GROMACS .gro file of C-alpha atoms in nm:
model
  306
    1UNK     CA    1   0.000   0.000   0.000
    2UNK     CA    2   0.264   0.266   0.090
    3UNK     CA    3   0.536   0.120  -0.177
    4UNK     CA    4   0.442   0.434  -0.415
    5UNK     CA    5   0.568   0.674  -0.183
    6UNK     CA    6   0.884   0.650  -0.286
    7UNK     CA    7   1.022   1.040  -0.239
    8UNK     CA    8   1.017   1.241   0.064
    9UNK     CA    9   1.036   1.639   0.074
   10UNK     CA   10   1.063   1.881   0.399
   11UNK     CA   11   0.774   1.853   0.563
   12UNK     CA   12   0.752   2.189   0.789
   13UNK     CA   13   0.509   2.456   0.820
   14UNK     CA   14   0.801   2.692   0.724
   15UNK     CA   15   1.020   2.643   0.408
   16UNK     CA   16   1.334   2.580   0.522
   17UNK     CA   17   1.704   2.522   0.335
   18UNK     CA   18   1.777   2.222   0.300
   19UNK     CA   19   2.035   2.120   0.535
   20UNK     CA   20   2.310   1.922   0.387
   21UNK     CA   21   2.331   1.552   0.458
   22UNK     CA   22   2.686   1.597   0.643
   23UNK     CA   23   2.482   1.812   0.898
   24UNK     CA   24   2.161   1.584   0.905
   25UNK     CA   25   2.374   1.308   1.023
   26UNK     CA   26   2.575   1.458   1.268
   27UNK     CA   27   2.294   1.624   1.418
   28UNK     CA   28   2.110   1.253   1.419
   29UNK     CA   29   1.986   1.141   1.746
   30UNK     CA   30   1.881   0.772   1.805
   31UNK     CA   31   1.633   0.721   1.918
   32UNK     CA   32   1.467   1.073   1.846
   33UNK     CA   33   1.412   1.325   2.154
   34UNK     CA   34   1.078   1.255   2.304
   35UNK     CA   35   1.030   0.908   2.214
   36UNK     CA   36   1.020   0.775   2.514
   37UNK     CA   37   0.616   0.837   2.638
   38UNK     CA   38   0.513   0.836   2.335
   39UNK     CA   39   0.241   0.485   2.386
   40UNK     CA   40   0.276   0.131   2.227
   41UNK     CA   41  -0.007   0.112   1.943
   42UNK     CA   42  -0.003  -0.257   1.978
   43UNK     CA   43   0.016  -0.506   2.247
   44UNK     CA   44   0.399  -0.583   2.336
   45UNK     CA   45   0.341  -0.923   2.268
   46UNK     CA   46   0.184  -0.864   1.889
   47UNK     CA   47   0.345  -1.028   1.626
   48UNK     CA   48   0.567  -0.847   1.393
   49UNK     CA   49   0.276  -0.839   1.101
   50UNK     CA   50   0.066  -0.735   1.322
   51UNK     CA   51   0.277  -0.430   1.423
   52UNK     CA   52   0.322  -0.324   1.069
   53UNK     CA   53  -0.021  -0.369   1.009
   54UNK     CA   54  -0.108  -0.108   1.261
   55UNK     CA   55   0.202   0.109   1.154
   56UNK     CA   56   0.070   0.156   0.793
   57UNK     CA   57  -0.300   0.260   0.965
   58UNK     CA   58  -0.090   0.535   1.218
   59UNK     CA   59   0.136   0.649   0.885
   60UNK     CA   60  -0.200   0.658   0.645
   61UNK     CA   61  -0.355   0.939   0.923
   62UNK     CA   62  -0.248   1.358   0.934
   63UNK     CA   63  -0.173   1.362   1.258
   64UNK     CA   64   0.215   1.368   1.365
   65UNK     CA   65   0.135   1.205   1.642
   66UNK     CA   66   0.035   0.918   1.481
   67UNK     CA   67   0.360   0.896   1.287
   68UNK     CA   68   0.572   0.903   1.647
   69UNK     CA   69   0.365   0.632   1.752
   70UNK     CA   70   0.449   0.429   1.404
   71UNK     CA   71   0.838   0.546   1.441
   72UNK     CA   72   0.823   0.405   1.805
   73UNK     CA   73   0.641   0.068   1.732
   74UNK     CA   74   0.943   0.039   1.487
   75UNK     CA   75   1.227   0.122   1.695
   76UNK     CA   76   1.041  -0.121   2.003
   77UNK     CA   77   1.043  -0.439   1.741
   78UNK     CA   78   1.379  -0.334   1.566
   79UNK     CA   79   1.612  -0.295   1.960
   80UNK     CA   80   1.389  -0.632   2.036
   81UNK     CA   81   1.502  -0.789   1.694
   82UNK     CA   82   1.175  -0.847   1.600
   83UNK     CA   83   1.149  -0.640   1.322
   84UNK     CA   84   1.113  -0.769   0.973
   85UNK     CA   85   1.379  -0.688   0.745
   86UNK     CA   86   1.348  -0.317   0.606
   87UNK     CA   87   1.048  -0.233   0.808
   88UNK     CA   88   1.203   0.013   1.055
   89UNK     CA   89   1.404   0.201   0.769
   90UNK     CA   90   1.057   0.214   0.563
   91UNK     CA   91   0.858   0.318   0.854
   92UNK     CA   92   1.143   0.625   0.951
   93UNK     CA   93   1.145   0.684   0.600
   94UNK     CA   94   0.748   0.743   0.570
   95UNK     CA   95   0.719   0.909   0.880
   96UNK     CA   96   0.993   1.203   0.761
   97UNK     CA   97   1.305   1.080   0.981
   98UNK     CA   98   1.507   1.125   0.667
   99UNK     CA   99   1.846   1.120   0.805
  100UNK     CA  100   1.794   0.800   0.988
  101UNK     CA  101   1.600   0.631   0.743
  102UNK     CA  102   1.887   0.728   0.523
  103UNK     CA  103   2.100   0.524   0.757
  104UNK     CA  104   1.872   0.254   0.792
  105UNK     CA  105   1.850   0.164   0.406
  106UNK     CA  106   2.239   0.185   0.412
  107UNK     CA  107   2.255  -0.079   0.660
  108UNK     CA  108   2.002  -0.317   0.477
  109UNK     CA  109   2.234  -0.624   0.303
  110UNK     CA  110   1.950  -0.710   0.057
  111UNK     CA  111   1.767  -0.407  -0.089
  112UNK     CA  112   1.502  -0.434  -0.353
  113UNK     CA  113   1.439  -0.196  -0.593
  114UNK     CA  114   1.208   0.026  -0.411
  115UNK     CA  115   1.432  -0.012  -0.123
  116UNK     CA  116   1.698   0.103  -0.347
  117UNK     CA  117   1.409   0.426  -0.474
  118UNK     CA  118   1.342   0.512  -0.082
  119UNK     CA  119   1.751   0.526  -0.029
  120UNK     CA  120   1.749   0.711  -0.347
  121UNK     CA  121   1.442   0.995  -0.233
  122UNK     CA  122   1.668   1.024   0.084
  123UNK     CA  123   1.956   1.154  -0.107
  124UNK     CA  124   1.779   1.333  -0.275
  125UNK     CA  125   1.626   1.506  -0.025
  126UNK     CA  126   1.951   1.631   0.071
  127UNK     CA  127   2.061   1.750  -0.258
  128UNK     CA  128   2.282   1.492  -0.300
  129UNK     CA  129   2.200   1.431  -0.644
  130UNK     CA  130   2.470   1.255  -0.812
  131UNK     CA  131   2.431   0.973  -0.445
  132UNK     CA  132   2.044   0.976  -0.583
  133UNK     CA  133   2.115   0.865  -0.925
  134UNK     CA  134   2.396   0.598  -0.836
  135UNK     CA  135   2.106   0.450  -0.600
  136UNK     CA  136   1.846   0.463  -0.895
  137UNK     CA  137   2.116   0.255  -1.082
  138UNK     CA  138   2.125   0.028  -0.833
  139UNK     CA  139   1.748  -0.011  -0.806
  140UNK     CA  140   1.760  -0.166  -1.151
  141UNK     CA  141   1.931  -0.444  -1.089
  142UNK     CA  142   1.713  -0.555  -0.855
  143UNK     CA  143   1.370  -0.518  -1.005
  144UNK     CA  144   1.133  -0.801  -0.907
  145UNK     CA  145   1.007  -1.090  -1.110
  146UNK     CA  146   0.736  -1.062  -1.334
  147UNK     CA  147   0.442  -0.925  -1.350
  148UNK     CA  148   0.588  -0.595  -1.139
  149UNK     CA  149   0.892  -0.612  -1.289
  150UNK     CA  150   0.789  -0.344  -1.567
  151UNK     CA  151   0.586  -0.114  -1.317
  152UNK     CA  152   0.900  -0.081  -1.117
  153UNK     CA  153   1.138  -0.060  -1.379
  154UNK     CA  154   0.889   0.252  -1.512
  155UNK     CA  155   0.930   0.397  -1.101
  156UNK     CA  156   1.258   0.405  -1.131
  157UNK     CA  157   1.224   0.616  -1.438
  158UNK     CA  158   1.047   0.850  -1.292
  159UNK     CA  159   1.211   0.903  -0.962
  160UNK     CA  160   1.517   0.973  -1.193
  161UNK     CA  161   1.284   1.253  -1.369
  162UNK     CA  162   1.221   1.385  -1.011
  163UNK     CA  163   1.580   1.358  -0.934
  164UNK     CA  164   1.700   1.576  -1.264
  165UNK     CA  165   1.399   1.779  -1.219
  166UNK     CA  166   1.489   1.872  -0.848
  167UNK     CA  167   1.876   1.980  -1.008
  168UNK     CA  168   1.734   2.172  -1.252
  169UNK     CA  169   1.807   1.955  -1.570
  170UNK     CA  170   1.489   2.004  -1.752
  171UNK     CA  171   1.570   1.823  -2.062
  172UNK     CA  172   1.690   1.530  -1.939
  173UNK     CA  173   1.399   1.519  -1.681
  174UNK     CA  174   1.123   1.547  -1.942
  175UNK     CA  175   1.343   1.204  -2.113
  176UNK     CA  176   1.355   1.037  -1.831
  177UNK     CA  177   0.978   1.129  -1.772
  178UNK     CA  178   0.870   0.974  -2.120
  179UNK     CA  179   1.072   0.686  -2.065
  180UNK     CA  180   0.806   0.577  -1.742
  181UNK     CA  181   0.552   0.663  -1.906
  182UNK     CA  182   0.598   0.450  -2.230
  183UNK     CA  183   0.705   0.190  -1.969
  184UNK     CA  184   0.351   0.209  -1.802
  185UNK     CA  185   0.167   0.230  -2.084
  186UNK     CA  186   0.328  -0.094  -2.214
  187UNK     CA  187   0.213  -0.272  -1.968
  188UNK     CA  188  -0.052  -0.551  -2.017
  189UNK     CA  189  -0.410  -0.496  -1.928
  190UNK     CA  190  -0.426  -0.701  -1.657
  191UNK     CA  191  -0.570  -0.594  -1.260
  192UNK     CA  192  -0.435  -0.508  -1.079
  193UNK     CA  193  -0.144  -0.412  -1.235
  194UNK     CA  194  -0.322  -0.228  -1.545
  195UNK     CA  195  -0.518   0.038  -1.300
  196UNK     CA  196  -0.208   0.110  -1.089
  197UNK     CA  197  -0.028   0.154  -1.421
  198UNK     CA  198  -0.270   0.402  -1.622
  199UNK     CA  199  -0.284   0.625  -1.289
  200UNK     CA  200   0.125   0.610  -1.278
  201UNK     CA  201   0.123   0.775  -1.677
  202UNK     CA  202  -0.118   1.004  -1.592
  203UNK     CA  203   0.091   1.150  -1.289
  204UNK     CA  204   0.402   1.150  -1.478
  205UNK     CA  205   0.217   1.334  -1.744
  206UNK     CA  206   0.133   1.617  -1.539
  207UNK     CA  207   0.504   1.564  -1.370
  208UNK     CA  208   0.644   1.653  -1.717
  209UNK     CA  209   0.372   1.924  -1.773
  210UNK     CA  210   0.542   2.135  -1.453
  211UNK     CA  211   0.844   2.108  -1.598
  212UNK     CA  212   0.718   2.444  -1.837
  213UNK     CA  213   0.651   2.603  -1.566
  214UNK     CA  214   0.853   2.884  -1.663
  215UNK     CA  215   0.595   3.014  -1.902
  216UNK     CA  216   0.379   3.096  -1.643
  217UNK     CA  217   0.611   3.305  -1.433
  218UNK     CA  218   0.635   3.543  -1.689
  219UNK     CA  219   0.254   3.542  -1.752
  220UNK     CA  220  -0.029   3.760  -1.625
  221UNK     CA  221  -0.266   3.604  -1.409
  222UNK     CA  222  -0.625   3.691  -1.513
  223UNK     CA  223  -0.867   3.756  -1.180
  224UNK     CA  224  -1.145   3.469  -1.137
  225UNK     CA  225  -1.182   3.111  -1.015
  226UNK     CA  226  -1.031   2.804  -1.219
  227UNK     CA  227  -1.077   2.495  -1.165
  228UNK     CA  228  -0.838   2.159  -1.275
  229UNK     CA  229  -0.895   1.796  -1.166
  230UNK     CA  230  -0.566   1.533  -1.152
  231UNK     CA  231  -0.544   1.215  -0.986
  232UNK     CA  232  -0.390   1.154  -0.664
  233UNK     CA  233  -0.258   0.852  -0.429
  234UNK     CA  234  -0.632   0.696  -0.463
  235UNK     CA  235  -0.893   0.943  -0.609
  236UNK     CA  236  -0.904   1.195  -0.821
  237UNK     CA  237  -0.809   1.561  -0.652
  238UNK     CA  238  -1.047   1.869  -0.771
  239UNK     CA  239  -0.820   2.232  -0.723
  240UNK     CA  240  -1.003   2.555  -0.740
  241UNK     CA  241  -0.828   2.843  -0.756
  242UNK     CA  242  -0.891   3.237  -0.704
  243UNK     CA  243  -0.725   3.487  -0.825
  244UNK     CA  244  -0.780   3.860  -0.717
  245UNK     CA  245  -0.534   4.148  -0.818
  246UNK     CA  246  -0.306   3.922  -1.016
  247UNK     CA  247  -0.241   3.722  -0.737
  248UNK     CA  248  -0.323   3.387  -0.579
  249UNK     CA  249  -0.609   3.469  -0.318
  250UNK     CA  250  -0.708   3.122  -0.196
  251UNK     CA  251  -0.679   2.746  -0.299
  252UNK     CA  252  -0.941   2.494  -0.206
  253UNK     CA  253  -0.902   2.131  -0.253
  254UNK     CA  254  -1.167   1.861  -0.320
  255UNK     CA  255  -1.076   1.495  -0.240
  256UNK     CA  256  -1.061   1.203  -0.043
  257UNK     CA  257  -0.719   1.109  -0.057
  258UNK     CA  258  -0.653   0.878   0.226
  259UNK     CA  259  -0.242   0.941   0.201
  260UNK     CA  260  -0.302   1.301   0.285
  261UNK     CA  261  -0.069   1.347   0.579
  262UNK     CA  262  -0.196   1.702   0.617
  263UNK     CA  263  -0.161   1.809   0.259
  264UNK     CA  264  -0.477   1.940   0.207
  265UNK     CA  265  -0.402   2.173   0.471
  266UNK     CA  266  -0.009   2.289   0.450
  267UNK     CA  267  -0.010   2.309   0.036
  268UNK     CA  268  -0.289   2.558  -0.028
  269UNK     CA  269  -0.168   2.770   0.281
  270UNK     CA  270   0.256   2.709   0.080
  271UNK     CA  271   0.074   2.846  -0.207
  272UNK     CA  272  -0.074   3.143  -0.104
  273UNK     CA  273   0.213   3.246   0.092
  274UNK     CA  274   0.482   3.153  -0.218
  275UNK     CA  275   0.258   3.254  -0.474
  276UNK     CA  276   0.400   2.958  -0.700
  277UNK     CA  277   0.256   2.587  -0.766
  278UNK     CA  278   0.565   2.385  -0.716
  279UNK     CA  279   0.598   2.398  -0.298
  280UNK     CA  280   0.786   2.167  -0.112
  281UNK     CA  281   0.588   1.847  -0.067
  282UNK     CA  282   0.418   1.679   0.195
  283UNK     CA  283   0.671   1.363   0.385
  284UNK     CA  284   0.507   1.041   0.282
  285UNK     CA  285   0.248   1.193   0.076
  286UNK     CA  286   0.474   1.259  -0.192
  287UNK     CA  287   0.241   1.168  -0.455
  288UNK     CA  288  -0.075   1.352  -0.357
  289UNK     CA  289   0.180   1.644  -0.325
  290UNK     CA  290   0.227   1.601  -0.639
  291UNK     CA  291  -0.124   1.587  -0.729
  292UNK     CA  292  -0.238   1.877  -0.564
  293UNK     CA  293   0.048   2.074  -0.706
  294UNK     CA  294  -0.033   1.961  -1.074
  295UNK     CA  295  -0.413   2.072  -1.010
  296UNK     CA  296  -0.292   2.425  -0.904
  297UNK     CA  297  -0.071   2.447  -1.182
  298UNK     CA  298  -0.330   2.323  -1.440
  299UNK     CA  299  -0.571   2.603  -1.282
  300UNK     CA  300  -0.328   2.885  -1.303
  301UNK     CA  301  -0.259   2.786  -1.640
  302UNK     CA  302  -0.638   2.841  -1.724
  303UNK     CA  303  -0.608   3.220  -1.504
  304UNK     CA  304  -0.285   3.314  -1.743
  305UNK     CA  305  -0.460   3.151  -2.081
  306UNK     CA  306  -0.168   2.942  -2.165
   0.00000   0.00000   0.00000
């Protein structure tokens, strides 16, 4: 369920600079400050399966809270040595501890290819892009067997079109953007591979589409309301747009995402307050992010009649 989110962004109120990776690691504290009383979700005893069945419920909600409880449920069952193999490095990764997810997916001695995509969205988090790519290469040797071997090989593609994207290599970004989405529109009609697949081209298509965004800087922004629609993590994601005085007055969202993590809430308020489309994503929402942005960005396309 929360293999797709596969690229992880600041997830503060506030913009911030990124800090560099050299920093983000010495300043790493394990486990985090305030860990301690934060509850059990499960009963000590539960199972491992059991415990990541709850963590994907606590990491699925937009409370933070939620996501301390799913970082501590990991870190209980990984000191106890309970812990599946790559479950505590996912989990940190999902719930925004980027620097020690980062170390987490280092330490793994068998990484799959989205393994391999999460240690990848880590570096690149940091703006360590050249790290990102070398882990991207990796991830393709270690696709899965058939019949996800082709959806994953197209992921990979496009997390390397969000790495060049994020460096500013618009060219190559847009290539490596039509590469995943030949890739998933190759592959066979067949559920429930073929639904997951069409939804995939249709994200990377408005991925690509951002990539102009240029043109609309320079544009004028025409007072009204406009209206796009783009599909998310699970549904389909409805933006409407105002515009008063040239300038982006208020963004309302329509869906019923259940990924959000707060997005719904911190992008249209990142919006208004950078008066641009392309905000700093959500942590572990990274694809309704995404969606939400492209909505905006199809809407303000309508305001400045490109």
């Amino acid at each position: 369920l929360l293999a797709a989110m596969a690229s992880a962004h600041a997830a503060d109120l506030k913009p911030a600079a990124r800090p560099s990776l050299e920093q983000a690691l010495a300043d790493l504290k394990v486990p985090p400050p305030g860990l301690d009383p934060v509850p059990l979700a499960v009963a000590p005893e539960a199972p491992c399966n059991k415990a990541w069945d709850r963590i994907e419920v606590l990491l699925m909600t937009a409370d933070p809270a939620d996501r301390r409880k799913a970082v501590k449920l990991a870190y209980v069952y990984q000191q106890d040595g309970r812990a599946r193999d790559g479950m505590p490095a996912a989990t940190y990764f999902l719930a925004g501890e980027t620097a020690w997810a980062l170390v987490e997916h280092r330490k793994l001695a068998d990484k799959n290819a989205v393994a391999w995509m999460r240690l990848a969205s880590c570096y690149r988090h940091f703006g360590e892009h050249a790290q990102a790519l070398a882990a991207l290469d990796e991830a393709l040797k270690h696709l899965p067997d058939p019949p996800w071997r082709s959806f994953q090989e197209a992921q990979v593609s496009e997390a390397r079109g969000d790495v060049l994207a994020d460096q500013g290599d618009s060219a190559p970004a847009k290539a490596a953007y039509g590469r995943a989405t030949r890739l998933y529109e190759a592959i066979p009609p067949k559920p429930p591979i073929e639904l997951a697949a069409s939804r995939a081209a249709t994200r990377v298509a408005a991925k690509a589409d951002m990539l102009d965004r240029d043109a609309l800087k320079a544009a004028r922004l025409r007072d009204g309301t406009f209206t796009a629609v783009v599909f998310g993590y699970s549904d389909n994601i409805r933006a409407t747009v105002s515009v008063r005085e040239g300038k982006i007055a208020d963004v309302k969202l329509e869906h019923r995402e259940k990924a959000d993590l707060g997005a719904r809430a911190i992008l249209p308020e990142r919006i208004v307050r950078e008066q641009r489309a392309d905000v700093d994503a959500i942590t572990g929402a990274t694809v309704t992010s995404q969606a939400i942005k492209s909505a905006v960005f199809q809407a303000l396309k309508q305001s400045a009649g490109l």
